[in-house]
Each structure stands twice: as structure tokens, then as C-alpha cells.
CSV table of C-alpha atoms (C1' of nucleotides) in Angstrom, one decimal:
chain,number,residue,atom,x,y,z
A,1,MET,CA,0.0,0.0,0.0
A,2,GLU,CA,1.4,3.2,0.6
A,3,LEU,CA,0.2,5.2,-2.3
A,4,ALA,CA,0.1,8.6,-1.0
A,5,PRO,CA,-1.9,8.4,2.0
A,6,THR,CA,-4.4,11.3,1.9
A,7,PHE,CA,-3.8,12.3,5.4
A,8,VAL,CA,-0.1,13.0,4.9
A,9,ASN,CA,0.2,16.5,3.5
A,10,SER,CA,3.1,16.9,1.3
A,11,SER,CA,5.7,17.7,3.8
A,12,GLU,CA,6.6,21.3,3.3
A,13,SER,CA,8.6,22.8,6.0
A,14,TYR,CA,10.4,25.8,7.4
A,15,ARG,CA,13.9,25.7,8.7
A,16,ASP,CA,16.6,27.9,10.1
A,17,ALA,CA,19.5,27.6,12.4
A,18,HIS,CA,17.4,26.7,15.4
A,19,LEU,CA,13.8,26.1,14.4
A,20,GLU,CA,12.2,23.6,12.1
A,21,VAL,CA,8.6,23.4,11.4
A,22,ASP,CA,7.1,20.5,9.4
A,23,PHE,CA,3.7,21.6,8.2
A,24,GLY,CA,2.7,18.2,6.9
A,25,HIS,CA,3.6,16.2,9.9
A,26,LYS,CA,2.8,19.1,12.2
A,27,THR,CA,6.0,18.7,14.1
A,28,VAL,CA,8.3,21.4,15.5
A,29,VAL,CA,11.9,20.9,16.5
A,30,LEU,CA,13.8,23.5,18.4
A,31,ASP,CA,17.5,22.9,18.7
A,32,ALA,CA,17.2,19.2,18.4
A,33,GLY,CA,14.4,18.9,20.9
A,34,HIS,CA,10.9,18.2,19.8
A,35,LEU,CA,8.4,20.8,20.8
A,36,VAL,CA,5.0,19.7,21.8
A,37,LEU,CA,2.4,22.3,20.7
A,38,THR,CA,-1.3,22.2,21.0
A,39,ARG,CA,-3.4,22.4,17.9
A,40,LYS,CA,-4.1,26.1,18.2
A,41,GLU,CA,-0.5,26.8,19.1
A,42,PHE,CA,0.7,25.0,16.1
A,43,GLU,CA,-1.7,26.7,13.7
A,44,LEU,CA,-0.8,30.0,15.1
A,45,LEU,CA,2.9,29.3,14.7
A,46,ALA,CA,2.4,27.9,11.2
A,47,MET,CA,0.5,30.9,10.2
A,48,LEU,CA,3.2,33.2,11.3
A,49,VAL,CA,6.1,31.1,10.0
A,50,GLN,CA,4.5,30.7,6.6
A,51,HIS,CA,4.6,34.4,6.3
A,52,ALA,CA,7.9,34.9,7.9
A,53,GLY,CA,9.0,38.5,7.6
A,54,ASP,CA,5.5,39.8,7.1
A,55,ILE,CA,3.3,41.5,9.7
A,56,ILE,CA,0.1,39.6,10.2
A,57,PRO,CA,-2.7,41.7,11.7
A,58,ARG,CA,-4.4,40.4,14.8
A,59,GLU,CA,-7.6,40.3,12.9
A,60,THR,CA,-6.1,38.1,10.2
A,61,LEU,CA,-4.8,35.6,12.8
A,62,LEU,CA,-8.1,35.6,14.5
A,63,GLN,CA,-9.9,34.9,11.2
A,64,ARG,CA,-7.6,32.2,10.0
A,65,VAL,CA,-6.8,30.4,13.2
A,66,TRP,CA,-10.1,30.9,14.9
A,67,GLY,CA,-12.5,30.9,12.1
A,68,TYR,CA,-14.3,33.9,10.9
A,69,SER,CA,-15.5,35.0,14.3
A,70,ARG,CA,-13.8,38.3,14.2
A,71,GLU,CA,-15.8,38.9,17.3
A,72,ILE,CA,-13.3,37.9,19.9
A,73,ARG,CA,-12.4,40.9,21.9
A,74,THR,CA,-10.8,38.9,24.7
A,75,ARG,CA,-7.2,38.2,25.1
A,76,THR,CA,-7.4,34.8,23.6
A,77,LEU,CA,-4.9,35.5,20.8
A,78,ASP,CA,-2.5,37.1,23.2
A,79,VAL,CA,-2.7,34.1,25.5
A,80,HIS,CA,-1.8,31.8,22.7
A,81,ILE,CA,1.0,34.0,21.6
A,82,ARG,CA,2.3,33.9,25.1
A,83,ARG,CA,2.2,30.1,25.3
A,84,LEU,CA,3.9,29.9,22.0
A,85,ARG,CA,6.6,32.3,23.1
A,86,ARG,CA,7.1,30.4,26.3
A,87,LYS,CA,7.7,27.2,24.4
A,88,LEU,CA,10.1,28.8,22.1
A,89,GLY,CA,12.0,29.7,25.2
A,90,ALA,CA,15.1,31.9,24.8
A,91,TYR,CA,14.4,32.4,21.1
A,92,SER,CA,10.9,33.8,21.5
A,93,GLY,CA,12.1,37.3,21.5
A,94,GLN,CA,14.0,36.7,18.4
A,95,TYR,CA,11.2,35.0,16.6
A,96,ILE,CA,8.0,36.5,17.4
A,97,GLU,CA,7.7,40.3,17.6
A,98,THR,CA,4.7,42.4,18.5
A,99,ILE,CA,3.8,45.1,16.1
A,100,PHE,CA,2.0,47.5,18.3
A,101,GLY,CA,-1.4,48.3,17.1
A,102,ILE,CA,-1.4,45.9,14.3
A,103,GLY,CA,-0.3,42.3,15.0
A,104,TYR,CA,2.6,40.0,15.1
A,105,ARG,CA,5.5,39.1,12.9
A,106,PHE,CA,7.7,36.0,12.8
A,107,GLN,CA,11.3,36.7,11.9
A,108,PRO,CA,13.6,33.9,10.7
A,109,PHE,CA,16.6,33.5,12.9
A,110,ARG,CA,19.5,35.8,12.5
A,111,SER,CA,22.6,36.0,14.6
A,112,ALA,CA,23.0,39.6,15.7
A,113,ARG,CA,20.3,42.0,15.0
A,114,HIS,CA,18.3,44.8,16.4
A,115,LEU,CA,14.7,45.8,16.0
A,116,GLN,CA,13.6,47.4,12.9
A,117,PRO,CA,12.4,51.0,12.8
A,118,ARG,CA,8.7,50.8,13.0
A,119,LEU,CA,5.6,50.7,11.0
A,120,SER,CA,6.5,48.6,8.1
A,121,GLN,CA,5.2,47.4,5.0
A,122,PHE,CA,3.3,44.4,3.9
A,123,ALA,CA,0.9,42.7,6.0
A,124,ILE,CA,-0.7,39.7,4.6
A,125,GLY,CA,-4.2,40.1,3.4
A,126,ALA,CA,-6.9,40.4,6.0
B,1,MET,CA,-9.4,-16.1,6.6
B,2,GLU,CA,-5.8,-16.8,6.9
B,3,LEU,CA,-4.4,-18.8,4.1
B,4,ALA,CA,-2.5,-15.7,2.8
B,5,PRO,CA,-2.5,-16.6,-0.8
B,6,THR,CA,0.8,-16.2,-2.5
B,7,PHE,CA,-0.4,-13.3,-4.6
B,8,VAL,CA,-0.6,-11.4,-1.4
B,9,ASN,CA,2.7,-9.8,-0.9
B,10,SER,CA,3.3,-11.8,2.1
B,11,SER,CA,6.8,-10.6,2.5
B,12,GLU,CA,5.8,-7.2,3.5
B,13,SER,CA,6.4,-6.6,7.1
B,14,TYR,CA,7.4,-4.1,9.7
B,15,ARG,CA,10.2,-4.7,12.1
B,16,ASP,CA,12.1,-3.0,14.8
B,17,ALA,CA,14.0,-3.9,18.0
B,18,HIS,CA,10.9,-5.3,19.7
B,19,LEU,CA,8.1,-5.5,17.3
B,20,GLU,CA,7.5,-7.4,14.2
B,21,VAL,CA,4.3,-7.2,12.1
B,22,ASP,CA,3.8,-9.5,9.1
B,23,PHE,CA,1.1,-7.9,7.1
B,24,GLY,CA,0.7,-10.9,4.8
B,25,HIS,CA,0.3,-13.5,7.4
B,26,LYS,CA,-1.3,-11.0,9.8
B,27,THR,CA,0.9,-12.0,12.7
B,28,VAL,CA,2.6,-10.0,15.3
B,29,VAL,CA,5.6,-10.8,17.4
B,30,LEU,CA,6.6,-8.8,20.4
B,31,ASP,CA,9.9,-9.5,22.0
B,32,ALA,CA,9.9,-13.1,20.8
B,33,GLY,CA,6.4,-13.7,22.0
B,34,HIS,CA,3.6,-14.2,19.6
B,35,LEU,CA,0.9,-11.6,20.0
B,36,VAL,CA,-2.7,-12.7,19.4
B,37,LEU,CA,-4.8,-9.9,18.1
B,38,THR,CA,-8.3,-9.9,17.0
B,39,ARG,CA,-9.1,-8.9,13.4
B,40,LYS,CA,-9.9,-5.3,14.2
B,41,GLU,CA,-7.0,-5.0,16.5
B,42,PHE,CA,-4.7,-6.2,13.8
B,43,GLU,CA,-6.1,-4.0,11.2
B,44,LEU,CA,-5.8,-1.0,13.4
B,45,LEU,CA,-2.3,-1.8,14.3
B,46,ALA,CA,-1.4,-2.5,10.7
B,47,MET,CA,-2.9,0.8,9.6
B,48,LEU,CA,-0.8,2.6,12.2
B,49,VAL,CA,2.4,0.7,11.6
B,50,GLN,CA,2.2,1.0,7.8
B,51,HIS,CA,2.3,4.8,8.3
B,52,ALA,CA,4.7,4.8,11.1
B,53,GLY,CA,5.8,8.3,12.0
B,54,ASP,CA,2.7,9.9,10.5
B,55,ILE,CA,-0.3,11.1,12.4
B,56,ILE,CA,-3.4,9.3,11.3
B,57,PRO,CA,-6.6,11.2,12.0
B,58,ARG,CA,-9.3,9.4,13.9
B,59,GLU,CA,-11.6,9.9,11.0
B,60,THR,CA,-9.2,8.2,8.6
B,61,LEU,CA,-8.9,5.2,10.9
B,62,LEU,CA,-12.6,5.0,11.2
B,63,GLN,CA,-13.0,5.0,7.5
B,64,ARG,CA,-10.3,2.5,6.7
B,65,VAL,CA,-10.7,0.1,9.5
B,66,TRP,CA,-14.4,0.4,10.0
B,67,GLY,CA,-15.7,1.1,6.5
B,68,TYR,CA,-17.0,4.5,5.5
B,69,SER,CA,-19.1,5.2,8.4
B,70,ARG,CA,-17.4,8.5,8.9
B,71,GLU,CA,-19.1,9.8,11.9
B,72,ILE,CA,-19.2,7.3,14.6
B,73,ARG,CA,-19.5,9.2,17.7
B,74,THR,CA,-18.9,6.4,20.1
B,75,ARG,CA,-15.8,5.3,21.7
B,76,THR,CA,-15.2,2.3,19.5
B,77,LEU,CA,-11.9,3.5,18.2
B,78,ASP,CA,-10.7,4.4,21.6
B,79,VAL,CA,-11.7,1.1,23.0
B,80,HIS,CA,-9.7,-0.7,20.3
B,81,ILE,CA,-6.7,1.5,20.8
B,82,ARG,CA,-6.8,0.7,24.4
B,83,ARG,CA,-6.9,-3.1,23.9
B,84,LEU,CA,-4.0,-2.7,21.5
B,85,ARG,CA,-2.0,-0.8,24.0
B,86,ARG,CA,-2.7,-3.3,26.6
B,87,LYS,CA,-1.4,-6.1,24.4
B,88,LEU,CA,1.7,-4.1,23.6
B,89,GLY,CA,2.3,-4.0,27.2
B,90,ALA,CA,5.2,-1.9,28.4
B,91,TYR,CA,5.9,-0.6,25.0
B,92,SER,CA,2.5,0.8,24.3
B,93,GLY,CA,3.5,4.2,25.5
B,94,GLN,CA,6.5,4.2,23.2
B,95,TYR,CA,4.6,2.9,20.2
B,96,ILE,CA,1.2,4.5,20.1
B,97,GLU,CA,0.8,8.1,20.8
B,98,THR,CA,-2.3,10.1,21.0
B,99,ILE,CA,-2.3,13.3,19.0
B,100,PHE,CA,-4.9,15.3,20.9
B,101,GLY,CA,-7.6,16.5,18.7
B,102,ILE,CA,-6.4,14.7,15.6
B,103,GLY,CA,-5.7,11.0,16.0
B,104,TYR,CA,-3.0,8.6,16.7
B,105,ARG,CA,0.5,7.9,15.5
B,106,PHE,CA,2.7,4.8,15.6
B,107,GLN,CA,6.3,5.6,16.4
B,108,PRO,CA,9.0,3.0,15.5
B,109,PHE,CA,11.0,1.9,18.5
B,110,ARG,CA,13.7,4.3,19.5
B,111,SER,CA,16.4,3.3,21.8
B,112,ALA,CA,17.1,5.4,24.8
B,113,ARG,CA,16.2,9.0,24.6
B,114,HIS,CA,18.9,10.4,26.6
B,115,LEU,CA,20.8,12.7,24.3
B,116,GLN,CA,18.2,15.4,24.4
B,117,PRO,CA,18.7,18.9,25.5
B,118,ARG,CA,15.3,20.3,26.2
B,119,LEU,CA,13.0,17.3,26.7
B,120,SER,CA,9.7,16.7,25.2
B,121,GLN,CA,9.3,14.1,22.8
B,122,PHE,CA,6.8,13.9,20.2
B,123,ALA,CA,5.0,16.3,18.1
B,124,ILE,CA,2.3,18.7,18.4
B,125,GLY,CA,-1.1,17.9,19.4
B,126,ALA,CA,-2.2,20.3,16.8
C,1,DG,C1',-27.2,-21.6,23.2
C,2,DC,C1',-22.1,-20.8,23.8
C,3,DC,C1',-18.1,-18.1,23.3
C,4,DG,C1',-15.1,-14.8,21.5
C,5,DT,C1',-15.3,-10.3,19.4
C,6,DT,C1',-17.1,-5.7,18.6
C,7,DT,C1',-19.9,-1.8,19.8
C,8,DT,C1',-22.4,1.0,23.2
C,9,DT,C1',-23.0,3.4,27.1
C,10,DA,C1',-21.9,6.2,30.9
C,11,DC,C1',-18.7,8.5,33.3
C,12,DA,C1',-14.1,9.9,34.8
C,13,DA,C1',-9.9,12.1,33.6
C,14,DA,C1',-7.1,14.8,30.9
C,15,DA,C1',-5.9,18.4,27.7
C,16,DT,C1',-6.9,22.5,25.6
C,17,DC,C1',-9.1,26.8,25.0
C,18,DT,C1',-11.5,31.0,26.6
C,19,DT,C1',-12.5,34.5,29.9
C,20,DT,C1',-11.4,37.5,33.5
C,21,DA,C1',-9.1,40.9,36.0
C,22,DC,C1',-5.2,43.6,36.1
C,23,DA,C1',-0.5,45.0,35.4
C,24,DA,C1',2.6,46.8,32.1
C,25,DC,C1',3.7,49.1,28.1
C,26,DT,C1',3.2,52.4,23.7
C,27,DC,C1',2.0,56.2,21.4
C,28,DC,C1',1.2,61.0,21.2
C,29,DG,C1',-0.1,65.5,22.3
C,30,DC,C1',0.9,68.9,25.6
D,1,DG,C1',9.1,64.7,30.6
D,2,DC,C1',4.0,63.8,31.8
D,3,DG,C1',-0.3,61.8,31.6
D,4,DG,C1',-4.1,59.6,29.6
D,5,DA,C1',-6.1,56.6,26.1
D,6,DG,C1',-5.6,52.5,24.0
D,7,DT,C1',-3.0,48.1,23.4
D,8,DT,C1',-0.6,44.1,24.8
D,9,DG,C1',1.1,40.8,28.6
D,10,DT,C1',0.1,37.5,32.4
D,11,DA,C1',-1.7,34.5,35.7
D,12,DA,C1',-5.4,32.1,37.3
D,13,DA,C1',-9.9,30.4,37.0
D,14,DG,C1',-13.6,28.6,34.4
D,15,DA,C1',-15.4,26.1,30.3
D,16,DT,C1',-15.3,23.1,26.9
D,17,DT,C1',-13.7,19.4,24.2
D,18,DT,C1',-11.4,15.1,23.7
D,19,DT,C1',-9.8,10.8,25.2
D,20,DG,C1',-9.6,6.9,28.6
D,21,DT,C1',-12.0,3.1,31.0
D,22,DA,C1',-15.0,-0.3,32.7
D,23,DA,C1',-18.9,-2.8,32.2
D,24,DA,C1',-22.7,-4.4,29.8
D,25,DA,C1',-25.1,-5.2,25.6
D,26,DA,C1',-25.2,-6.7,20.9
D,27,DC,C1',-23.2,-9.6,17.2
D,28,DG,C1',-21.9,-13.7,14.6
D,29,DG,C1',-20.1,-18.1,13.8
D,30,DC,C1',-20.5,-22.8,15.3
DNA sequence: GCCGTTTTTACAAAATCTTTACAACTCCGC
DNA sequence: GCGGAGTTGTAAAGATTTTGTAAAAACGGC
């Protein structure tokens, strides 16, 4: 058997010096250790990682990860971002940045770097 | 059933340090001991083993092992998983993992897991 | 009918997600 | 610099969803 099991998404993945995200197998490896993320945490991370470098508005994240209920005015998103950051440990600051008033942005790992100016460009479609 | 006709690729099998599954003859050996599984138990195990390393959604298991009755909202699958685990004894934890909210995954035997920086083992629960 | 297997049922337990209540922080005009 | 309005960060509690189990009922072949 083996013919392309439908449940195995073609394994695309993201990878940099410390982090590896396999979208198909839904696995995350951080510095050789497997990270255990919950479903929402993974979806959120995947969403950010797949648009690395782009700012993703809170609203877009809420729509895509939480369905179209753009009616969540609680801190749900923040709470998930927080858990994600905690699991990313020491690298969290490097990877997930908060774009005040807009949303979040995942940045691929880079050795030495400082924060960018401010208000930037492209945000993925809302 | 049984008589595994020759046209059945009876040579196909899975094997690791402790477990051996012969798909053609539908036999299972665990640490030199012959495991007796019922038909459903075997099919379930086979399904998982043949896709070792991949997460198989509950729905997929229900479809392939139980026919197309997609939405069985009973605990049938869980009950079978439980019996399988029981028969796998001490290795059950190592072999069959639950991917919360999605399904299950069979993981080939891995010798000691010492060399790991930040613990955690498997993948996301997505 | 008997017996081994499979499915249901009915809860218990566990894992995850959301809400709440504040604290902390940013931005911006004064 | 200061202060206020608005935004994000956190911890903890509350809800909800999903999975685990045990026991009993339902099947099916002999």
C-alpha cells in the first residue's frame, strides 16, 4: 500500500538555524528537541512562519486560526502567543515580535540584530 | 481467513527492535512472544504501523478500518486503541501516541532517549 | 445456546481553549 | 518629561472538548 496516504500532507517545512517546522507532519523541532504544541499553538505558529517577515494583523490571525468569528475581543490571541513564546524559550524574543497596534510578525533566525524602525510594509491580506 | 495466498505480498512486514508485524500473514511478534490480536485490533495496528511516523486522523482510521461510516461518535476506536495498547504492554507508550484533537501515531521503537537537551518528545497535538 | 469479538453506554480524567481581571507598556499631544 | 487613552502581557480560574476506561449489551459463527 502506501500510495500517497491522503492524510499526509506533502511535507513542506520551514527551517533555520534553530527552528524547524514541518507543516505536513505538524511537528516542531527547536534545537534538536521536539516541541509539543497544542493544535491552536501550532496553527498560530504555522500561520506566522509561513509568512515569515510579514506582519500579520491580529484580525487576520483571528480569522484564520479561529475561524471567521472576528468577534473575539478577549485576550485569547495574546494568551496563545504567550504560550507559544514560552515554548520557544530563549528564542521567543528573536522569533515573534509584536507590532503594536497591528499584529505580530515572525522573523527567521538571524545572529546579531536589532529591532527594525517601526511601522513597516506588507501585512498579509486580511 | 488466513491462508494468505501467495499473490498477497506476504513478504511485506514491519520490524524494529521489539516488534514485528507481518502484514501478509497477519501475525505480530513482540519480543519473541507471539501476540494474538483480533481482526480489528490487527487492522488498526497495521494501519498505524504502515504509516509509522505519521499522524493518522481518527476519521481516517474509522474510514479505513471500519468502513466508511465516517461519523461514529462512540468510543469504539478508543476502545480498540486501548486493547491494542494493553497487548503491547510496556511498549505501548513508546509505540502508540495520541495526538490530541487529531488522531494517533505509531512511532518506531527508538532506543534510549537520553541525548536530548530540552526534553519533550513527540510532536504537536495540533 | 455458547463463546469470543465488537460496539455502546456512561462516566471519569485529561488536555486545551477562553475568559477575566489587572498590570505593564506604547503612542502621542501637551 | 507627563499623563491619559488605548493596546498588549500575564496569571489564574472557568469552560469546553477530547480521550480513557470499565462494564454491559449486541453480534456472529459454530
